Coordinates of C-alpha atoms in Angstrom, one line a residue:
M1 CA -4.5 -2.3 -18.1
A2 CA -1.7 0.2 -17.9
G3 CA -1.7 0.0 -14.5
T4 CA -1.7 -3.7 -14.1
G5 CA 1.2 -3.5 -16.6
L6 CA 3.1 -1.2 -14.6
A7 CA 2.7 -3.4 -11.5
M8 CA 3.7 -6.6 -13.1
Q9 CA 7.0 -4.7 -14.6
V10 CA 7.9 -3.4 -10.9
S11 CA 7.2 -7.0 -9.5
C12 CA 9.1 -8.7 -12.0
V13 CA 11.9 -6.3 -11.5
S14 CA 11.9 -6.9 -7.7
I15 CA 11.9 -10.6 -8.4
G16 CA 15.2 -10.4 -10.2
I17 CA 17.0 -8.3 -8.0
N18 CA 16.1 -10.2 -4.9
V19 CA 17.2 -13.4 -6.5
V20 CA 20.6 -12.1 -7.6
L21 CA 21.1 -10.4 -4.2
S22 CA 19.9 -13.3 -1.8
V23 CA 22.5 -15.4 -3.5
F24 CA 25.3 -12.8 -3.2
K25 CA 24.3 -12.3 0.5
V26 CA 24.3 -15.9 1.5
G27 CA 27.6 -16.6 -0.7
A28 CA 29.2 -13.6 1.1
G29 CA 28.1 -14.6 4.6
I30 CA 29.5 -18.1 3.8
L31 CA 32.9 -17.0 2.8
A32 CA 33.2 -14.3 5.4
H33 CA 31.8 -16.4 8.2
S34 CA 29.1 -14.2 9.2
G35 CA 25.8 -15.8 10.4
A36 CA 24.1 -12.3 10.2
M37 CA 24.8 -12.0 6.5
I38 CA 23.4 -15.4 5.8
S39 CA 20.2 -14.7 7.6
D40 CA 19.9 -11.4 6.0
G41 CA 20.2 -13.2 2.7
V42 CA 17.6 -15.8 3.5
H43 CA 15.4 -12.6 4.7
T44 CA 15.9 -11.2 1.1
A45 CA 15.0 -14.6 -0.6
S46 CA 11.6 -14.6 1.4
D47 CA 11.0 -11.2 -0.6
V48 CA 10.5 -13.4 -3.7
F49 CA 7.5 -15.1 -1.9
S50 CA 6.0 -11.7 -1.2
T51 CA 6.2 -10.3 -4.4
F52 CA 4.6 -13.2 -5.9
I53 CA 1.5 -12.5 -3.5
V54 CA 1.6 -9.2 -4.6
M55 CA 1.5 -10.1 -8.5
A56 CA -1.1 -12.6 -7.7
G57 CA -3.3 -10.2 -5.7
I58 CA -2.9 -7.4 -8.4
T59 CA -3.8 -9.8 -11.2
M60 CA -7.0 -11.0 -9.4
A61 CA -8.0 -7.5 -8.3
S62 CA -8.0 -6.5 -12.2
R63 CA -10.6 -9.1 -13.4
K64 CA -13.6 -7.4 -14.7
S65 CA -16.7 -7.6 -13.0
D66 CA -19.0 -10.7 -13.6
R67 CA -22.3 -12.2 -12.6
E68 CA -21.0 -13.3 -9.1
H69 CA -18.9 -10.4 -8.6
P70 CA -20.8 -7.3 -9.9
Y71 CA -18.7 -4.7 -8.1
G72 CA -15.3 -6.3 -9.3
H73 CA -12.4 -7.7 -7.7
E74 CA -10.4 -4.7 -6.4
R75 CA -10.3 -6.1 -2.8
M76 CA -8.2 -9.0 -3.9
E77 CA -5.3 -6.5 -3.6
C78 CA -6.4 -5.6 -0.1
V79 CA -6.3 -9.3 0.8
A80 CA -2.6 -9.6 -0.6
A81 CA -1.7 -6.5 1.3
L82 CA -3.0 -8.2 4.4
L83 CA -1.2 -11.5 3.7
L84 CA 2.2 -9.4 3.2
S85 CA 1.5 -7.5 6.6
A86 CA 1.3 -10.8 8.1
V87 CA 4.7 -12.0 6.6
L88 CA 6.1 -8.5 7.5
F89 CA 5.1 -8.9 11.2
A90 CA 6.4 -12.6 11.4
T91 CA 9.6 -11.5 10.0
G92 CA 10.2 -8.7 12.7
I93 CA 8.6 -10.8 15.5
A94 CA 11.1 -13.4 14.5
I95 CA 14.2 -11.2 14.2
G96 CA 13.1 -9.4 17.8
V97 CA 12.7 -13.0 19.4
S98 CA 16.2 -14.0 17.9
A99 CA 18.0 -10.9 19.3
V100 CA 16.8 -11.3 22.7
E101 CA 17.8 -15.0 22.9
S102 CA 21.1 -14.1 21.7
I103 CA 21.6 -11.4 24.2
G104 CA 20.3 -13.4 27.0
S105 CA 22.6 -16.3 26.2
G106 CA 26.0 -14.5 25.5
Q107 CA 26.7 -16.7 22.8
E108 CA 27.5 -13.9 20.7
K109 CA 30.8 -13.7 22.7
I110 CA 32.2 -17.0 21.0
R111 CA 31.5 -16.6 17.5
A112 CA 34.2 -16.1 14.8
V113 CA 35.0 -12.6 13.8
P114 CA 33.3 -12.0 10.4
G115 CA 35.3 -10.8 7.3
V116 CA 35.3 -7.5 5.5
L117 CA 33.4 -9.0 2.6
A118 CA 30.5 -9.1 4.8
L119 CA 30.5 -5.6 5.6
G120 CA 30.6 -4.8 1.9
A121 CA 27.6 -7.0 0.9
A122 CA 25.8 -5.2 4.0
V123 CA 26.6 -1.9 2.4
I124 CA 25.4 -3.1 -1.2
S125 CA 22.2 -4.6 0.2
I126 CA 21.3 -1.3 2.0
V127 CA 22.1 0.7 -1.1
V128 CA 20.0 -1.6 -3.7
K129 CA 17.0 -2.4 -1.2
E130 CA 16.5 1.4 -0.3
W131 CA 16.4 2.2 -4.0
M132 CA 14.1 -0.8 -4.6
F133 CA 11.9 0.9 -1.8
W134 CA 11.6 4.1 -3.3
Y135 CA 11.1 2.6 -6.9
T136 CA 8.1 0.5 -5.4
R137 CA 6.7 2.9 -3.4
A138 CA 6.7 5.6 -6.5
A139 CA 4.8 2.8 -8.5
A140 CA 2.5 2.1 -5.8
R141 CA 1.4 5.6 -5.2
K142 CA 0.9 6.1 -8.8
L143 CA -1.3 3.3 -8.8
K144 CA -2.8 3.8 -5.4
S145 CA -1.9 0.2 -4.6
G146 CA -2.2 -1.1 -1.2
A147 CA -0.1 -4.6 -2.1
L148 CA 2.5 -3.0 -3.9
M149 CA 3.1 -0.5 -1.0
A150 CA 3.2 -3.3 1.3
D151 CA 5.8 -4.7 -1.0
A152 CA 7.5 -1.6 -0.9
W153 CA 7.6 -1.7 3.0
H154 CA 8.8 -5.0 2.9
H155 CA 11.9 -4.1 0.6
R156 CA 12.4 -1.2 3.5
S157 CA 12.1 -3.9 6.2
D158 CA 15.1 -5.9 4.1
A159 CA 16.9 -2.7 4.2
L160 CA 16.7 -2.2 8.0
S161 CA 17.7 -5.8 8.4
S162 CA 21.1 -5.3 6.5
V163 CA 21.6 -2.2 8.3
G164 CA 21.3 -4.1 11.6
A165 CA 23.7 -6.6 9.9
F166 CA 26.2 -4.0 9.2
I167 CA 26.0 -2.7 12.8
G168 CA 26.4 -5.9 14.0
I169 CA 29.2 -7.2 11.9
L170 CA 31.1 -4.1 12.4
G171 CA 30.6 -4.0 16.0
A172 CA 31.9 -7.8 16.0
R173 CA 35.2 -6.8 14.4
M174 CA 35.7 -3.9 17.2
G175 CA 35.3 -6.4 19.7
M176 CA 31.4 -5.8 20.7
P177 CA 29.4 -8.5 19.3
V178 CA 26.3 -7.5 21.5
M179 CA 25.6 -4.8 19.1
D180 CA 24.5 -7.2 16.4
P181 CA 21.3 -8.5 18.6
L182 CA 20.7 -5.0 20.0
A183 CA 20.6 -3.5 16.2
S184 CA 18.3 -6.4 15.3
F185 CA 16.0 -5.9 18.2
I186 CA 15.6 -2.1 17.2
I187 CA 15.0 -3.1 13.7
C188 CA 12.0 -5.4 14.7
I189 CA 10.2 -2.5 16.1
F190 CA 10.4 -0.8 12.8
I191 CA 9.5 -3.8 11.0
V192 CA 6.6 -4.4 13.3
K193 CA 5.4 -0.8 12.9
A194 CA 5.4 -0.8 9.1
A195 CA 3.1 -4.2 9.3
L196 CA 0.6 -2.8 11.3
D197 CA 0.4 0.4 9.1
V198 CA 0.1 -1.7 5.9
F199 CA -2.6 -4.1 8.0
R200 CA -4.7 -1.0 9.2
D201 CA -4.6 0.6 5.7
S202 CA -5.7 -2.6 4.1
M203 CA -8.5 -3.0 6.6
D204 CA -9.9 0.4 6.0
K205 CA -10.2 -0.4 2.3
M206 CA -11.9 -3.8 3.1
V207 CA -14.5 -1.9 5.5
D208 CA -15.7 0.6 3.2
K209 CA -14.1 3.7 5.1
A210 CA -14.5 6.9 3.3
C211 CA -12.1 8.8 1.5
D212 CA -9.7 11.5 2.9
E213 CA -11.3 14.7 3.6
E214 CA -8.9 16.7 0.9
T215 CA -10.4 14.3 -2.0
V216 CA -13.9 15.0 -0.7
K217 CA -13.5 18.6 -0.9
D218 CA -11.7 18.6 -4.2
I219 CA -14.8 16.6 -5.7
E220 CA -17.4 19.0 -3.9
R221 CA -15.5 21.7 -5.9
V222 CA -15.4 20.3 -9.1
V223 CA -19.5 19.7 -8.7
L224 CA -20.2 23.2 -7.6
D225 CA -18.3 24.7 -10.6
I226 CA -20.9 23.1 -12.8
R227 CA -23.3 25.1 -14.1
G228 CA -27.1 24.3 -12.7
V229 CA -25.9 23.2 -9.5
E230 CA -27.1 25.1 -6.6
C231 CA -25.6 23.2 -3.7
V232 CA -24.3 19.8 -2.7
V233 CA -26.9 18.0 -0.1
S234 CA -24.7 15.1 0.8
M235 CA -21.8 13.4 -0.4
K236 CA -20.9 9.6 0.8
T237 CA -17.4 8.1 -0.4
R238 CA -16.1 4.5 0.3
L239 CA -13.0 3.2 -0.7
F240 CA -13.2 -0.1 -2.4
G241 CA -9.7 -1.6 -2.6
S242 CA -7.7 1.0 -4.4
R243 CA -10.8 2.6 -6.0
I244 CA -13.5 5.0 -4.6
Y245 CA -17.3 4.9 -4.9
V246 CA -19.2 8.3 -4.5
D247 CA -23.0 8.6 -3.9
L248 CA -24.0 12.4 -4.4
E249 CA -27.1 14.4 -3.8
I250 CA -27.1 18.0 -5.3
E251 CA -30.1 20.4 -5.7
A252 CA -30.9 22.2 -8.9
D253 CA -33.6 25.1 -9.9
K254 CA -37.0 23.1 -9.4
S255 CA -38.5 24.6 -12.5
L256 CA -36.1 22.8 -14.9
M257 CA -37.5 20.0 -17.0
L258 CA -36.8 16.5 -16.3
E259 CA -34.4 16.4 -19.2
Q260 CA -32.4 19.3 -18.1
A261 CA -32.3 18.2 -14.9
F262 CA -30.8 14.8 -16.3
A263 CA -28.1 16.7 -18.1
I264 CA -27.0 18.2 -15.0
A265 CA -26.6 15.0 -13.4
K266 CA -25.0 13.6 -16.1
E267 CA -22.3 16.2 -16.4
V268 CA -21.6 16.0 -12.8
H269 CA -21.0 12.2 -13.1
D270 CA -18.7 12.7 -16.1
S271 CA -16.7 15.5 -14.8
I272 CA -16.0 13.6 -11.4
E273 CA -14.7 10.4 -13.4
K274 CA -13.0 12.4 -15.6
R275 CA -11.2 14.4 -12.9
F276 CA -10.7 11.6 -10.4
P277 CA -9.5 8.5 -12.3
Q278 CA -9.5 6.5 -9.0
V279 CA -13.3 7.0 -9.0
K280 CA -14.7 3.6 -10.1
H281 CA -18.5 4.7 -9.8
C282 CA -20.5 7.8 -9.1
S283 CA -24.1 7.9 -8.4
V284 CA -26.0 11.2 -8.8
Q285 CA -29.4 12.2 -7.4
V286 CA -30.7 15.4 -8.4
N287 CA -33.3 17.3 -5.8
P288 CA -35.4 20.3 -6.6
E289 CA -33.8 23.4 -4.7
G290 CA -35.2 23.8 -1.2
S291 CA -36.3 20.1 -0.7
R292 CA -33.7 19.3 2.1
G293 CA -36.3 19.5 4.8
L294 CA -38.7 17.3 3.0
E295 CA -36.9 13.7 3.0
G296 CA -39.1 10.8 4.5
T297 CA -38.6 9.2 7.7
E298 CA -36.9 5.6 7.4
N299 CA -39.1 2.9 9.1

């Protein structure tokens, strides 16, 4: 699948850049005597693990339907996104706890002043990781991939971590070492919020939440433009991983022959799946015009 190929390409780029960047940051931290930069390098190295989770999730989600999974495997991507949200959340909490402990202990006052190399490494990391965020997010939006979007936010969390490292290193060089843990605590809040956003989006796709109102209205407009459709009686949509299922009831002239009604239903079905590539399955029921008040009672 073309979408899977793009996702794998983005993931491979992420892994390659993260490996090089993590080695560079850890080396710069050691040479410049900066604990913040060493920690930031370790954080970047953890992104490699996260990207492997994304690749595994997307690969499993792209598998075709089988006897045991007749509706496909798209939700495996949601599982990958949930795992990534947990990693993001744990990362944010760890940074916050470390910051609070550092502020409370006052140990930052006796640390060695970091060198200029650490500042340069932080700037390079911010630029590279922010570019990776936008690069990955663009692919995630194009593919409507929750797992890839979660990975994009992991890149953003690393960029924020590097911002904190830069502020902390600069503060330490200016005689204000408390800025390091204080910046880290603020960054913790952003990372935790990103983790919760990813978690909420993934859960929505796991529990068959309806797709957004704008998409529903767009689908309805397409249906009503088809000749022979008198009105849309009801439309139910549900998210299934990155795909959408549509259950539709329409009304047509009650004098139509069965073959004519079938042709209208087929045109509705084909038009929706053509205009909305994210729709995996569309079910269309044709009712005779004026039958909306004749539905049976459920037992």
